[in-house]
mmCIF file of C-alpha atoms in Angstrom:
data_model
loop_
_atom_site.group_PDB
_atom_site.id
_atom_site.type_symbol
_atom_site.label_atom_id
_atom_site.label_comp_id
_atom_site.label_asym_id
_atom_site.label_seq_id
_atom_site.Cartn_x
_atom_site.Cartn_y
_atom_site.Cartn_z
ATOM 1 C CA MET L 6 58.063 -38.021 15.501
ATOM 2 C CA PHE L 7 59.038 -41.648 16.212
ATOM 3 C CA ALA L 8 61.643 -41.686 13.424
ATOM 4 C CA LYS L 9 63.039 -38.251 14.378
ATOM 5 C CA THR L 10 63.477 -39.351 17.982
ATOM 6 C CA PHE L 11 65.286 -42.476 16.878
ATOM 7 C CA TRP L 12 67.594 -40.657 14.434
ATOM 8 C CA LYS L 13 68.429 -38.078 17.126
ATOM 9 C CA PHE L 14 69.382 -40.809 19.590
ATOM 10 C CA LEU L 15 71.772 -42.398 17.099
ATOM 11 C CA VAL L 16 73.433 -39.290 15.738
ATOM 12 C CA ASP L 17 74.001 -38.051 19.286
ATOM 13 C CA SER L 18 75.542 -41.419 20.197
ATOM 14 C CA LEU L 19 77.950 -41.229 17.269
ATOM 15 C CA GLY L 20 78.786 -37.558 17.801
ATOM 16 C CA ILE L 21 77.298 -36.234 14.565
ATOM 17 C CA GLN L 22 75.971 -32.659 14.631
ATOM 18 C CA THR L 23 72.548 -32.533 12.999
ATOM 19 C CA ASP L 24 71.370 -28.928 13.262
ATOM 20 C CA PHE L 25 67.895 -30.142 12.212
ATOM 21 C CA ILE L 26 68.883 -30.859 8.602
ATOM 22 C CA GLN L 27 66.942 -32.933 6.073
ATOM 23 C CA LEU L 28 67.450 -36.690 6.071
ATOM 24 C CA LYS L 29 69.384 -36.805 2.781
ATOM 25 C CA TYR L 30 71.879 -34.238 4.118
ATOM 26 C CA LEU L 31 72.088 -36.027 7.450
ATOM 27 C CA VAL L 32 72.998 -39.297 5.717
ATOM 28 C CA MET L 33 75.588 -37.531 3.550
ATOM 29 C CA LYS L 34 77.059 -35.876 6.644
ATOM 30 C CA TRP L 35 76.978 -39.244 8.416
ATOM 31 C CA TRP L 36 78.895 -40.923 5.573
ATOM 32 C CA ASN L 37 81.460 -38.087 5.471
ATOM 33 C CA THR L 38 82.115 -38.038 9.220
ATOM 34 C CA ASN L 39 85.712 -38.717 10.242
ATOM 35 C CA TYR L 40 85.990 -42.184 11.700
ATOM 36 C CA LYS L 41 88.089 -43.348 14.652
ATOM 37 C CA ASN L 42 88.894 -46.847 13.401
ATOM 38 C CA GLU L 43 87.753 -49.362 10.786
ATOM 39 C CA ALA L 44 84.836 -50.565 12.901
ATOM 40 C CA HIS L 45 83.600 -46.995 13.332
ATOM 41 C CA LYS L 46 83.911 -46.511 9.554
ATOM 42 C CA LEU L 47 81.712 -49.575 8.933
ATOM 43 C CA ILE L 48 79.150 -48.370 11.453
ATOM 44 C CA LEU L 49 79.019 -44.966 9.774
ATOM 45 C CA GLN L 50 78.629 -46.544 6.329
ATOM 46 C CA PHE L 51 76.007 -49.168 7.138
ATOM 47 C CA SER L 52 73.957 -47.740 10.014
ATOM 48 C CA PRO L 53 71.907 -45.267 7.942
ATOM 49 C CA ILE L 54 70.873 -48.150 5.692
ATOM 50 C CA PHE L 55 69.910 -50.337 8.670
ATOM 51 C CA ILE L 56 68.036 -47.449 10.264
ATOM 52 C CA CYS L 57 66.064 -46.550 7.130
ATOM 53 C CA TRP L 58 65.168 -50.181 6.499
ATOM 54 C CA THR L 59 64.121 -50.817 10.105
ATOM 55 C CA LEU L 60 62.046 -47.640 10.306
ATOM 56 C CA TRP L 61 60.402 -48.451 6.959
ATOM 57 C CA MET L 62 59.508 -51.989 8.083
ATOM 58 C CA ASN L 63 58.216 -50.559 11.366
ATOM 59 C CA ARG L 64 56.075 -48.013 9.516
ATOM 60 C CA CYS L 65 54.609 -50.635 7.177
ATOM 61 C CA ALA L 66 53.868 -53.011 10.053
ATOM 62 C CA ARG L 67 51.998 -50.219 11.846
ATOM 63 C CA LYS L 68 50.129 -48.973 8.770
ATOM 64 C CA TYR L 69 49.178 -52.261 7.119
ATOM 65 C CA ARG L 70 49.094 -54.754 9.980
ATOM 66 C CA GLY L 71 48.223 -52.520 12.908
ATOM 67 C CA LYS L 72 51.366 -53.529 14.817
ATOM 68 C CA GLN L 73 52.680 -51.053 17.351
ATOM 69 C CA SER L 74 56.357 -50.749 18.107
ATOM 70 C CA ASN L 75 58.553 -48.724 20.384
ATOM 71 C CA ILE L 76 61.949 -47.073 20.308
ATOM 72 C CA ALA L 77 63.555 -49.858 22.361
ATOM 73 C CA ARG L 78 62.521 -52.511 19.835
ATOM 74 C CA VAL L 79 63.791 -50.455 16.898
ATOM 75 C CA LYS L 80 67.085 -49.729 18.711
ATOM 76 C CA PHE L 81 67.522 -53.433 19.367
ATOM 77 C CA SER L 82 66.894 -54.298 15.720
ATOM 78 C CA VAL L 83 69.412 -51.733 14.427
ATOM 79 C CA PHE L 84 72.021 -52.690 17.035
ATOM 80 C CA LYS L 85 71.524 -56.375 16.252
ATOM 81 C CA ASP L 86 72.021 -55.770 12.521
ATOM 82 C CA THR L 87 75.064 -53.586 13.223
ATOM 83 C CA PHE L 88 76.569 -56.222 15.512
ATOM 84 C CA LYS L 89 76.028 -58.939 12.886
ATOM 85 C CA MET L 90 77.662 -56.736 10.253
ATOM 86 C CA LEU L 91 80.661 -55.998 12.496
ATOM 87 C CA HIS L 92 81.011 -59.664 13.393
ATOM 88 C CA THR L 93 80.904 -60.675 9.723
ATOM 89 C CA PHE L 94 83.402 -58.038 8.623
ATOM 90 C CA SER L 95 85.735 -58.633 11.560
ATOM 91 C CA SER L 96 85.968 -62.323 10.741
ATOM 92 C CA LEU L 97 86.456 -61.574 7.041
ATOM 93 C CA HIS L 98 88.919 -58.726 7.412
ATOM 94 C CA HIS L 99 90.421 -59.460 10.830
ATOM 95 C CA LEU L 100 89.267 -56.155 12.247
ATOM 96 C CA THR L 101 90.076 -55.545 15.844
ATOM 97 C CA PHE L 102 88.377 -52.793 17.753
ATOM 98 C CA LYS L 103 86.963 -51.778 21.090
ATOM 99 C CA LEU L 104 83.312 -50.863 20.801
ATOM 100 C CA GLU L 105 83.622 -48.263 23.565
ATOM 101 C CA GLU L 106 86.172 -46.444 21.379
ATOM 102 C CA THR L 107 83.802 -46.569 18.418
ATOM 103 C CA CYS L 108 80.631 -45.024 19.790
ATOM 104 C CA THR L 109 79.249 -43.841 23.080
ATOM 105 C CA PRO L 110 75.654 -44.985 23.642
ATOM 106 C CA ARG L 111 73.475 -42.589 25.626
#
């Protein structure tokens, strides 16, 4: 339930219709979504990877080390990784964008 709640938050923020589809189809739909600008394209390409990795690490920490997490911590981790990726790519490729035009957080 934790992972579903988190995925729902993100796909809603990026305007992707889910219709309760399986994860592999959601990621394919995510990658094929029309993007608004180059920054949005990068977010759509990399975010599913960041999300899967963060949720997997969170799951393993809970299962094997007894660590509890929450949605806010996972959101922060994914947003931090996304911001680092955008910062790296923008300095490498001189991307200019307005984040508010890229996604609408809820």
